[in-house]
Coordinates of C-alpha atoms and ligand atoms in Angstrom, one line a residue:
Chain A
M1 CA 25.1 147.4 125.2
T2 CA 24.9 145.2 128.6
T3 CA 24.2 141.6 128.7
T4 CA 22.0 139.5 130.8
L5 CA 24.6 136.7 130.4
P6 CA 27.0 135.9 133.3
I7 CA 30.0 136.1 131.0
D8 CA 32.4 136.3 133.9
R9 CA 31.2 133.0 135.7
M10 CA 31.0 131.4 132.1
I11 CA 34.7 132.4 131.1
D12 CA 36.8 132.3 134.1
T13 CA 40.7 132.1 132.6
E14 CA 41.9 132.8 136.2
R15 CA 40.6 129.3 137.4
G16 CA 40.8 128.0 133.4
T17 CA 37.5 126.9 132.9
I18 CA 34.9 128.0 130.1
S19 CA 31.3 127.1 130.0
R20 CA 30.1 124.7 127.3
E21 CA 27.4 127.3 126.9
I22 CA 29.4 129.6 124.6
F23 CA 29.6 126.6 122.3
V24 CA 26.2 125.9 121.6
S25 CA 24.0 128.3 123.1
P26 CA 21.6 129.9 120.9
E27 CA 21.9 133.2 123.2
F28 CA 25.9 133.2 122.8
H29 CA 25.6 133.0 119.3
R30 CA 23.4 135.9 118.9
E31 CA 25.5 137.7 121.2
E32 CA 28.2 137.2 119.4
L33 CA 26.8 138.3 115.9
E34 CA 25.4 141.3 117.7
K35 CA 28.6 142.5 119.5
L36 CA 31.8 140.7 118.3
F37 CA 31.3 140.6 114.4
T38 CA 29.6 144.1 114.3
R39 CA 33.2 145.2 115.6
A40 CA 35.8 143.1 114.8
W41 CA 38.1 143.3 111.5
L42 CA 37.2 140.1 109.6
F43 CA 39.2 139.1 106.7
V44 CA 37.0 139.5 103.4
G45 CA 39.1 138.7 100.5
H46 CA 42.3 138.9 98.4
E47 CA 43.1 141.4 95.7
S48 CA 44.0 138.9 93.4
Q49 CA 40.4 138.0 93.1
I50 CA 39.5 141.2 91.4
P51 CA 42.5 142.3 89.9
N52 CA 40.8 144.6 87.3
P53 CA 38.2 147.5 87.4
G54 CA 34.6 146.0 87.8
D55 CA 36.0 142.4 89.0
F56 CA 33.7 141.3 92.3
F57 CA 34.1 138.4 94.4
V58 CA 31.1 137.7 96.6
S59 CA 32.5 136.8 100.3
R60 CA 31.0 136.7 103.5
M61 CA 31.3 138.7 107.0
A62 CA 30.0 136.3 109.6
E63 CA 26.7 135.5 108.7
E64 CA 25.8 137.9 106.0
S65 CA 26.8 137.7 102.4
V66 CA 29.0 140.7 101.2
I67 CA 30.4 142.1 97.6
L68 CA 33.9 142.5 97.6
C69 CA 34.5 144.8 94.3
R70 CA 36.8 146.9 92.8
D71 CA 34.9 149.9 91.3
T72 CA 35.3 150.8 87.8
M73 CA 37.7 153.7 89.1
G74 CA 39.9 151.1 90.7
T75 CA 39.0 151.5 94.2
V76 CA 37.8 148.7 96.5
H77 CA 34.9 148.4 98.1
V78 CA 32.9 146.1 100.6
F79 CA 29.1 145.9 100.4
L80 CA 26.3 144.1 102.1
N81 CA 24.8 141.9 99.5
S82 CA 21.2 142.8 100.0
C83 CA 19.0 145.3 98.0
R84 CA 18.2 148.8 99.9
H85 CA 14.4 148.4 98.4
R86 CA 13.3 145.1 99.6
G87 CA 16.9 142.9 100.5
M88 CA 17.2 141.1 97.5
K89 CA 20.5 139.5 97.4
V90 CA 21.7 141.7 94.6
C91 CA 24.6 139.3 93.3
R92 CA 24.1 135.8 93.5
Y93 CA 27.0 135.0 91.2
E94 CA 30.1 133.9 93.1
S95 CA 32.8 136.2 90.8
G96 CA 32.8 138.1 88.0
N97 CA 33.2 141.4 86.3
T98 CA 30.4 144.1 85.8
S99 CA 29.7 147.6 85.5
L100 CA 26.1 147.5 87.0
F101 CA 24.7 145.4 90.1
V102 CA 21.1 144.8 89.0
C103 CA 18.7 143.6 91.5
P104 CA 16.5 140.5 90.5
Y105 CA 13.6 141.9 92.3
H106 CA 12.3 145.0 91.1
S107 CA 15.8 146.1 89.0
W108 CA 17.1 148.7 91.0
S109 CA 20.7 149.1 89.9
Y110 CA 23.9 149.8 91.7
T111 CA 27.2 151.0 90.2
T112 CA 30.6 149.3 91.2
D113 CA 31.3 152.1 93.6
G114 CA 27.6 151.2 95.6
K115 CA 25.5 154.1 94.2
L116 CA 22.2 153.8 93.6
Q117 CA 21.6 154.3 89.8
G118 CA 18.8 152.9 88.1
V119 CA 15.3 153.0 89.6
P120 CA 12.7 151.7 87.3
L121 CA 10.0 154.4 86.3
Y122 CA 11.6 156.9 88.9
R123 CA 10.0 159.9 87.3
V124 CA 6.5 158.6 87.7
L125 CA 6.8 156.7 90.9
Y126 CA 9.8 158.4 92.8
E127 CA 10.4 161.8 91.5
G128 CA 10.4 164.4 94.7
Q129 CA 10.5 161.4 97.2
L130 CA 13.5 159.1 96.7
D131 CA 16.9 160.7 97.1
R132 CA 19.0 158.4 95.1
S133 CA 22.4 159.4 96.9
E134 CA 20.8 158.3 100.3
W135 CA 20.2 154.8 99.0
S136 CA 23.5 153.3 98.1
L137 CA 24.5 149.8 99.0
I138 CA 25.3 149.5 102.4
E139 CA 29.1 149.8 103.1
V140 CA 31.5 148.5 105.5
P141 CA 32.9 152.0 107.3
K142 CA 36.4 150.6 107.8
L143 CA 38.2 148.6 104.8
H144 CA 42.1 148.0 104.7
L145 CA 43.9 146.5 102.3
Y146 CA 47.2 144.4 103.5
K147 CA 49.8 142.8 101.2
G148 CA 47.0 141.7 99.1
T149 CA 44.3 140.5 102.1
V150 CA 41.1 142.6 102.2
W151 CA 39.9 143.1 105.7
A152 CA 36.6 145.1 107.0
S153 CA 34.8 146.2 110.1
W154 CA 31.5 147.5 110.6
D155 CA 32.4 149.2 113.5
A156 CA 33.3 153.2 112.6
E157 CA 35.0 153.7 115.4
A158 CA 37.3 150.6 115.1
P159 CA 41.0 151.3 115.5
D160 CA 43.0 150.9 112.3
F161 CA 44.0 147.4 111.3
M162 CA 47.7 147.7 111.9
T163 CA 46.7 148.6 115.4
Y164 CA 44.1 145.8 115.7
L165 CA 46.8 143.2 114.4
G166 CA 49.5 144.5 116.9
D167 CA 52.7 142.4 116.9
A168 CA 51.0 139.3 115.3
V169 CA 51.9 141.1 112.2
D170 CA 55.2 139.3 112.3
H171 CA 53.5 135.9 111.7
L172 CA 51.0 137.0 109.6
D173 CA 53.7 138.1 107.2
Q174 CA 54.9 134.8 107.0
V175 CA 51.7 133.7 105.5
L176 CA 51.4 136.7 103.1
D177 CA 55.0 137.4 102.0
C178 CA 56.5 135.7 99.1
R179 CA 58.7 132.8 100.1
D180 CA 61.7 134.9 99.6
G181 CA 61.0 137.6 101.8
R182 CA 59.5 140.0 99.4
P183 CA 56.6 141.8 101.0
G184 CA 53.2 140.5 99.5
G185 CA 52.9 138.9 96.3
S186 CA 50.7 135.9 97.3
E187 CA 47.4 134.9 95.1
V188 CA 44.7 132.8 95.5
I189 CA 44.8 129.7 93.7
G190 CA 41.5 128.2 94.8
I191 CA 38.6 128.3 97.4
H192 CA 36.7 125.8 99.5
K193 CA 33.2 126.4 101.2
W194 CA 31.8 124.0 103.0
I195 CA 29.4 123.6 106.2
L196 CA 30.4 121.6 109.2
P197 CA 28.0 120.9 112.1
A198 CA 30.4 122.5 114.7
N199 CA 30.3 125.9 116.5
W200 CA 33.2 128.3 114.8
K201 CA 35.5 128.9 118.0
F202 CA 36.4 125.0 118.0
A203 CA 38.0 125.6 114.5
A204 CA 39.3 128.9 115.2
E205 CA 40.8 127.7 118.9
N206 CA 42.0 124.8 117.1
F207 CA 44.5 126.9 114.8
L208 CA 45.2 129.4 117.7
G209 CA 47.8 127.3 118.9
D210 CA 46.3 123.8 120.2
T211 CA 49.1 121.9 119.1
Y212 CA 48.0 119.5 121.6
H213 CA 45.7 118.0 119.4
N214 CA 48.5 116.6 117.3
P215 CA 47.8 113.0 118.2
S216 CA 44.2 113.1 116.6
H217 CA 46.3 113.4 113.2
R218 CA 48.2 110.1 113.9
S219 CA 46.8 108.3 110.7
V220 CA 48.5 110.7 108.3
D221 CA 51.6 111.0 110.4
M222 CA 52.1 107.2 110.2
I223 CA 51.1 107.2 106.3
G224 CA 52.8 110.2 105.2
I225 CA 51.2 112.6 103.3
G226 CA 53.7 115.5 103.2
P227 CA 55.5 116.8 100.4
S228 CA 58.4 114.3 100.5
A229 CA 56.0 111.4 101.4
R230 CA 56.7 109.8 98.0
A231 CA 59.7 109.5 98.8
G232 CA 58.8 107.4 101.5
Q233 CA 59.0 110.0 104.2
T234 CA 56.2 110.0 107.2
G235 CA 54.6 112.6 108.7
R236 CA 52.4 115.2 107.2
R237 CA 54.9 118.0 106.2
D238 CA 58.7 118.4 105.6
N239 CA 60.8 118.7 108.4
E240 CA 61.6 122.4 107.7
Y241 CA 62.0 123.7 111.4
N242 CA 64.7 121.2 112.8
K243 CA 66.4 122.5 115.7
G244 CA 63.9 125.6 115.9
Q245 CA 62.3 126.6 119.2
H246 CA 58.4 126.5 119.1
V247 CA 57.1 129.3 120.4
W248 CA 53.0 129.8 121.4
A249 CA 52.5 133.5 121.3
S250 CA 49.5 135.4 122.2
F251 CA 48.6 139.1 121.8
P252 CA 46.3 141.6 123.6
A253 CA 43.5 141.9 120.8
G254 CA 43.1 138.3 121.1
H255 CA 45.4 136.7 118.5
G256 CA 47.7 133.6 118.9
V257 CA 50.0 131.9 116.8
H258 CA 51.9 128.8 116.9
S259 CA 55.4 129.8 115.2
V260 CA 58.9 128.4 115.6
W261 CA 62.0 130.6 116.6
M262 CA 64.8 129.4 114.7
P263 CA 68.2 129.4 116.2
E264 CA 70.7 132.4 115.0
E265 CA 72.4 129.9 112.5
F266 CA 70.0 127.8 110.8
D267 CA 70.2 126.3 107.5
Y268 CA 67.7 125.1 104.7
Q269 CA 66.3 121.8 105.4
P270 CA 65.9 119.5 102.1
S271 CA 62.3 119.6 101.3
Y272 CA 59.9 118.3 98.4
A273 CA 62.0 115.1 97.9
Q274 CA 61.5 114.0 94.3
Y275 CA 60.9 117.4 93.2
P276 CA 64.2 119.1 92.5
V277 CA 62.6 122.3 90.8
V278 CA 60.5 122.9 93.9
D279 CA 63.3 121.6 96.2
E280 CA 65.4 124.4 94.3
Y281 CA 63.2 127.3 94.5
F282 CA 62.4 126.9 98.3
R283 CA 66.4 126.6 98.7
H284 CA 66.6 129.7 96.8
C285 CA 63.7 131.5 98.3
F286 CA 65.3 130.5 101.9
Y287 CA 68.7 132.3 101.5
E288 CA 67.1 135.2 99.9
R289 CA 64.5 135.5 102.8
K290 CA 67.5 135.3 105.2
K291 CA 69.2 138.3 103.3
R292 CA 66.2 140.6 103.4
L293 CA 64.7 140.1 106.9
G294 CA 67.8 139.4 109.0
D295 CA 66.8 138.7 112.4
K296 CA 63.1 138.5 111.3
A297 CA 63.7 135.6 109.4
R298 CA 64.2 133.2 112.5
I299 CA 60.3 133.5 112.7
M300 CA 58.7 130.5 110.9
P301 CA 54.9 130.0 111.1
F302 CA 53.0 127.1 111.8
T303 CA 49.3 128.2 112.6
G304 CA 47.4 130.9 113.9
N305 CA 44.2 132.6 114.4
L306 CA 43.7 136.3 114.1
F307 CA 40.7 137.7 116.4
P308 CA 38.2 136.6 115.7
N309 CA 37.6 134.0 113.1
T310 CA 40.5 134.2 110.8
S311 CA 42.7 131.2 110.9
Y312 CA 46.2 130.4 108.5
H313 CA 48.6 127.7 107.8
G314 CA 51.8 129.4 107.1
R315 CA 54.1 127.4 105.0
Q316 CA 53.0 123.8 104.3
P317 CA 50.1 124.2 103.8
R318 CA 49.5 127.9 103.0
A319 CA 46.1 129.3 103.3
L320 CA 43.7 131.4 105.1
C321 CA 40.6 130.0 106.5
V322 CA 37.3 131.9 107.7
W323 CA 35.0 130.3 110.5
H324 CA 31.9 131.8 109.6
P325 CA 29.3 131.4 112.3
H326 CA 26.2 129.7 110.7
G327 CA 23.9 129.1 113.7
A328 CA 25.2 128.2 117.2
T329 CA 26.2 124.5 116.4
Q330 CA 26.9 125.3 112.5
T331 CA 30.0 126.7 110.8
E332 CA 30.6 127.5 107.2
A333 CA 33.9 127.5 106.5
W334 CA 35.9 129.2 103.7
R335 CA 39.6 128.5 103.0
F336 CA 41.9 130.6 100.4
F337 CA 44.7 128.8 99.3
L338 CA 47.9 131.0 98.6
V339 CA 51.1 130.4 96.6
D340 CA 53.4 133.0 95.7
A341 CA 52.1 134.4 92.2
D342 CA 55.6 134.5 90.5
A343 CA 56.5 131.2 91.7
P344 CA 57.3 128.7 88.8
A345 CA 54.5 126.5 87.3
E346 CA 55.8 123.4 88.6
V347 CA 56.1 124.8 92.3
K348 CA 52.4 125.6 92.3
D349 CA 51.5 122.4 90.7
V350 CA 53.2 120.5 93.4
L351 CA 51.7 122.8 96.2
R352 CA 48.2 122.8 94.9
R353 CA 48.4 118.9 95.0
F354 CA 49.6 118.9 98.6
Y355 CA 47.1 121.6 99.7
M356 CA 44.3 119.4 98.5
R357 CA 45.2 116.3 100.1
Y358 CA 46.1 118.2 103.4
S359 CA 43.4 120.5 104.0
G360 CA 39.5 120.9 104.0
P361 CA 36.7 118.3 103.7
A362 CA 38.8 116.2 101.5
G363 CA 42.0 116.7 103.1
M364 CA 43.3 113.6 105.0
T365 CA 44.7 116.0 107.9
E366 CA 41.9 117.9 108.5
Q367 CA 39.1 115.4 108.0
D368 CA 40.1 114.2 111.6
D369 CA 39.8 117.7 113.0
M370 CA 36.3 118.1 111.4
E371 CA 35.4 114.9 113.1
N372 CA 36.5 116.0 116.5
W373 CA 34.7 119.6 116.2
L374 CA 31.3 117.9 115.0
Y375 CA 31.1 115.4 118.0
A376 CA 32.7 118.0 120.7
T377 CA 29.9 120.3 119.8
A378 CA 27.4 117.7 119.6
S379 CA 28.2 116.0 123.0
S380 CA 28.3 119.3 124.7
T381 CA 24.7 120.5 124.1
G382 CA 23.3 118.3 126.6
T383 CA 21.3 119.5 129.8
I384 CA 24.1 117.7 132.3
A385 CA 26.8 118.2 129.8
R386 CA 26.4 122.0 129.9
R387 CA 26.8 122.1 133.5
Y388 CA 30.1 121.0 133.4
P389 CA 32.7 123.6 132.0
F390 CA 35.5 122.7 129.4
N391 CA 38.8 122.6 131.0
Y392 CA 41.6 125.1 130.0
Q393 CA 44.4 124.8 132.5
Q394 CA 46.9 123.7 130.5
S395 CA 50.5 125.5 131.2
M396 CA 48.7 128.1 133.4
G397 CA 51.5 131.1 133.7
A398 CA 54.0 129.4 131.9
Y399 CA 54.9 132.2 129.8
K400 CA 57.2 135.1 129.2
H401 CA 56.4 138.6 128.1
N402 CA 58.5 139.7 124.9
D403 CA 60.9 137.0 125.2
P404 CA 62.4 135.7 122.5
I405 CA 59.7 137.3 120.3
P406 CA 57.2 140.2 120.8
G407 CA 53.6 138.8 123.0
D408 CA 53.0 136.7 125.9
V409 CA 55.2 133.5 124.8
S410 CA 55.2 130.1 126.0
T411 CA 58.1 127.7 124.9
Q412 CA 56.1 124.9 125.8
I413 CA 52.5 123.5 124.6
T414 CA 50.0 125.8 126.5
E415 CA 46.5 126.9 126.5
Q416 CA 47.4 130.6 127.2
N417 CA 46.5 131.4 123.4
A418 CA 42.8 130.2 124.0
R419 CA 42.8 131.8 127.6
N420 CA 43.6 134.9 126.5
Y421 CA 41.4 134.7 123.1
Y422 CA 38.4 134.2 125.4
Q423 CA 39.2 136.8 128.0
V424 CA 38.9 139.1 124.7
Y425 CA 36.0 137.3 123.6
A426 CA 34.5 138.1 126.8
R427 CA 35.0 141.9 126.4
Y428 CA 33.5 141.9 123.2
L429 CA 30.2 140.3 124.5
K430 CA 30.3 142.7 127.5
G431 CA 30.6 145.7 125.0
E432 CA 33.5 147.1 126.4
S433 CA 35.7 150.2 124.7
W434 CA 38.0 149.6 122.2
A435 CA 41.0 150.5 124.6
S436 CA 39.9 147.7 126.5
L437 CA 39.0 145.3 123.4
L438 CA 42.9 146.0 122.3
G439 CA 44.3 145.2 125.8
T440 CA 45.2 148.5 126.4
G441 CA 42.4 149.9 128.7
D442 CA 42.8 150.5 132.5
A443 CA 40.9 148.0 133.5
V444 CA 42.7 145.4 131.6
R445 CA 45.9 146.8 132.7
A446 CA 45.0 146.6 136.5
A447 CA 43.8 143.3 135.9
A448 CA 47.2 142.2 134.7
E449 CA 49.0 143.6 137.7
Chain B
M1 CA 26.8 92.5 64.3
S2 CA 27.4 95.8 65.7
R3 CA 24.2 96.9 67.5
L4 CA 24.4 93.5 69.6
D5 CA 27.9 94.1 70.2
R6 CA 27.2 97.3 71.7
L7 CA 24.6 95.8 73.9
A8 CA 27.0 93.0 75.0
L9 CA 29.6 95.7 75.8
K10 CA 27.4 97.9 77.6
Q11 CA 26.3 95.0 79.5
E12 CA 29.8 94.5 80.4
I13 CA 30.8 97.8 81.5
E14 CA 27.7 97.9 83.6
D15 CA 28.5 94.8 85.5
F16 CA 32.1 96.1 86.0
L17 CA 30.6 99.5 87.6
Y18 CA 28.2 97.6 89.8
M19 CA 31.0 95.1 91.1
E20 CA 33.1 98.3 91.6
A21 CA 30.5 100.0 93.4
D22 CA 30.1 96.6 95.4
L23 CA 33.8 96.6 96.4
L24 CA 33.5 100.0 98.0
D25 CA 30.5 99.4 99.8
Q26 CA 31.7 96.0 101.1
R27 CA 34.9 98.1 102.4
M28 CA 37.2 95.8 99.9
F29 CA 39.4 99.0 99.7
R30 CA 42.4 97.2 98.5
E31 CA 40.4 95.1 96.0
W32 CA 39.1 98.5 94.7
L33 CA 42.4 99.9 94.3
D34 CA 43.6 97.1 92.2
L35 CA 41.0 98.4 89.7
L36 CA 42.5 101.7 88.9
A37 CA 45.0 102.2 86.4
E38 CA 48.5 103.3 87.3
D39 CA 48.0 106.7 85.6
L40 CA 44.5 107.3 86.8
I41 CA 43.0 110.9 87.1
Y42 CA 40.4 111.3 89.6
F43 CA 38.7 114.2 89.5
M44 CA 35.9 116.2 91.3
P45 CA 35.6 120.1 90.5
I46 CA 34.0 122.5 92.9
R47 CA 31.1 123.9 91.3
R48 CA 30.5 127.9 90.9
N49 CA 27.6 129.9 90.6
V50 CA 27.9 131.7 87.1
K51 CA 26.2 133.8 84.9
F52 CA 24.4 132.4 82.2
G53 CA 26.4 131.8 79.1
Q54 CA 29.5 131.4 81.4
H55 CA 29.2 127.7 82.3
A56 CA 31.2 126.3 80.0
E57 CA 33.9 128.3 80.9
K58 CA 33.7 129.4 84.4
E59 CA 31.3 126.8 86.2
N60 CA 33.7 124.1 87.4
T61 CA 37.1 124.1 88.4
K62 CA 39.5 122.6 86.1
Q63 CA 41.4 119.4 86.2
G64 CA 45.3 120.3 86.5
E65 CA 44.8 123.9 87.9
G66 CA 43.9 125.5 91.0
I67 CA 42.2 123.9 93.9
S68 CA 39.1 121.1 93.5
W69 CA 37.7 118.7 95.9
F70 CA 39.8 116.1 94.5
D71 CA 42.3 116.3 91.5
E72 CA 44.5 113.5 92.4
D73 CA 46.4 110.1 91.3
K74 CA 46.3 106.5 92.1
W75 CA 49.1 107.4 95.0
T76 CA 47.0 109.7 96.8
L77 CA 43.6 107.1 96.5
G78 CA 46.3 104.7 97.8
K79 CA 47.5 106.8 100.7
R80 CA 43.5 107.4 101.4
V81 CA 43.0 103.7 102.1
E82 CA 46.0 103.3 103.8
Q83 CA 44.8 105.9 106.0
I84 CA 41.3 104.1 106.7
L85 CA 43.3 100.9 107.4
T86 CA 45.4 102.6 109.9
G87 CA 42.2 102.4 112.3
V88 CA 43.1 105.8 113.6
H89 CA 41.7 108.1 111.0
Y90 CA 38.9 109.2 113.1
A91 CA 36.9 110.9 110.6
E92 CA 36.5 107.0 109.1
E93 CA 36.4 105.3 112.7
P94 CA 34.6 103.7 113.2
L95 CA 33.7 103.0 109.5
S96 CA 30.9 105.0 107.7
R97 CA 28.0 103.2 106.1
V98 CA 28.0 103.5 102.5
T99 CA 26.1 102.7 99.7
H100 CA 26.9 103.9 96.0
M101 CA 24.0 103.4 93.3
V102 CA 25.1 104.1 89.4
S103 CA 22.3 104.6 86.9
N104 CA 21.9 106.3 83.7
V105 CA 24.7 104.6 82.3
R106 CA 25.9 105.2 78.5
L107 CA 28.7 104.5 76.3
L108 CA 30.3 107.7 75.4
E109 CA 32.9 106.7 73.1
V110 CA 34.5 103.3 72.4
S111 CA 37.4 103.3 70.7
P112 CA 39.3 101.9 68.5
S113 CA 35.9 100.1 67.8
V114 CA 33.0 98.5 69.6
E115 CA 34.1 94.8 68.0
D116 CA 37.7 95.7 69.6
P117 CA 36.7 98.0 72.7
R118 CA 40.2 98.7 74.3
D119 CA 39.2 102.4 76.0
V120 CA 35.8 103.2 76.6
V121 CA 34.2 106.6 77.9
V122 CA 31.2 105.8 79.9
G123 CA 28.6 108.5 81.5
C124 CA 26.5 107.6 84.6
R125 CA 25.0 109.1 87.4
F126 CA 25.9 108.4 90.7
L127 CA 24.1 108.6 94.2
V128 CA 26.3 108.1 97.2
Y129 CA 24.4 107.7 100.9
Q130 CA 27.0 107.7 103.6
N131 CA 25.4 107.4 107.1
R132 CA 27.9 107.6 109.9
V133 CA 28.1 106.9 113.6
E134 CA 24.4 107.6 114.6
Y135 CA 22.8 110.5 113.2
E136 CA 25.4 111.9 110.5
S137 CA 23.9 111.2 107.0
N138 CA 25.0 112.6 103.7
T139 CA 23.8 112.1 100.4
F140 CA 26.3 112.8 97.3
I141 CA 24.7 113.0 94.1
G142 CA 26.0 113.8 90.3
R143 CA 27.1 112.8 87.2
R144 CA 30.1 110.8 86.6
I145 CA 32.5 110.3 83.4
D146 CA 34.9 107.4 83.3
T147 CA 37.4 106.0 81.1
L148 CA 37.8 102.5 81.1
R149 CA 40.9 100.8 79.5
R150 CA 40.6 97.1 78.7
N151 CA 42.5 95.0 81.2
G152 CA 42.4 91.3 80.2
E153 CA 38.9 90.1 81.0
S154 CA 38.4 93.0 82.9
W155 CA 38.9 96.7 83.2
L156 CA 40.9 99.6 84.7
I157 CA 39.5 102.9 85.6
A158 CA 42.1 105.4 83.8
R159 CA 40.0 108.3 84.6
R160 CA 37.1 109.4 86.8
E161 CA 35.4 112.9 87.1
L162 CA 32.5 113.1 89.5
I163 CA 30.7 115.9 89.0
L164 CA 28.9 116.9 92.6
E165 CA 25.8 119.0 92.3
Q166 CA 26.6 121.1 95.0
N167 CA 28.1 124.4 95.5
V168 CA 28.8 125.1 99.0
L169 CA 29.7 121.5 100.2
L170 CA 26.9 120.5 102.5
A171 CA 29.1 117.5 104.1
K172 CA 31.7 118.3 106.8
N173 CA 33.8 115.7 105.1
L174 CA 34.6 113.8 101.6
S175 CA 36.0 111.0 103.8
I176 CA 34.6 108.1 101.5
L177 CA 35.8 106.8 98.2
F178 CA 33.4 108.0 95.2
Ligands
LIG501 S1 14.3 144.4 96.1 FE1 16.0 145.2 95.0 S2 14.4 146.3 93.7 FE2 13.2 145.8 95.0
LIG502 FE1 44.4 119.7 113.2

């Protein structure tokens, strides 16, 4: 479990320096796959993608393909997408409905609950040797369904998902709940998958609360691409959070968010100019949500990252994005776009059009992020470059605990979320206990004092 | 005579497509926008791996629903051009070097008639090469179906469907115009 990498020297969050090695070196990449992605809770998919028995969706956990499947009895599973015989990828369709996964290689077949069922010529070739019950598809030991989303961990000892999520739940809820505050009720309306030649942590860290990079989006802010841009409004989204207090909160398990804490009295800000039906929908939802959630309605989301690699945009746009490592300097991004499942068709249509012009490789906003992540990675690979760490000293110490919301909360733009994230990251790489990974261990408490 | 008319029309359409590609490669983005009809539909679906027999129904995302790479109108494309012209759209600043190749041109539908072509559906293949900054290069290859509308001596693009032959997008960005 111990590592030979000088992690504490490379990740020095006291001083606010982090070595470039963790963003470019194959050693760190390998350590992450071994020690981090085998333990942390990872986002796998959404129940709206597998509504019926036998439905499946092929997803990923880090570098490996997995099958998210609702078995014929209705139970949700996540399996490694690799045959137990010689490893052939059992399912190469992205989604569908089946009663059996038949391996293309030698035709072993698995039922939707993962059991090995068919073995050709079993009697003649395997009778008395092969115990089928021991050769099911490899299934994640930990699975959790939360408001439609599906999460899994490869570590049987992992704490339950809600403990892992901790107080970040209040922010994730703003992504997953209906706009009118009813719990859950979202659906995935489409998925982007693309490859970017950058280390995955650049993307995760960006969503974790790097509001400082706003100037890189100057072009979209100048021309206006938001939901009200057709009415001549500049900027890349509506000004929904007028008068709110921006907060950057980090949590002991490594999550970080950028949200807005609205004043006690706050009112709906007209949005979606030129789309009266949509504006009306959000106006209605706004008041319903306030009624339903009370004080909690004061939390409005921008972005966040749930440790390690699931990022979100909370409202405009609204999506979950998983940054899968794909080599030390390459990421495979999967973005799942969300809407309220029961929203009117016109609302969904306006939203999807906005999402497409905002997010992903064709998104006018995110293209500039991708450019930055690529060249930041590429220019950090050099021998000389790697001798010089990145600077993480922004707003050192400028945060309060549980004020005005749970977590370590800054009311100014900060790299505290990132410092916290890499502290937790370092603990994974050092193979520490779950108590420590959740930020509840003695060592962690002592360090905090 | 209809065969000659058809040949002449095909030549005219090809010339138009080559001229249009040239405008993009010459970075004459505003002039390119002028070739787009006000009610343009510009669509690039996401392609999916599906079981044999399900291609027609499930392989491509559909125009008008869900999420595609592009499913947009002239206003949005105008925004894309505007963004490039700000000079601070870093994904295209400095500008990429791009060549649009168009081939396999076929007239798929001509209406109301070859003698009086007002709407022409034309199929082709595209090969778009992008080279960016120093080492970045992408090749986008696929099929394209355009609906062209007669506009005086020239044509307007009323619909463009770009069937890119990729599943997971192998480029970090689709920051160029197709
Ligand atoms: S690899 Fe699957 S049956 Fe042999
Ligand atoms: Fe960004």
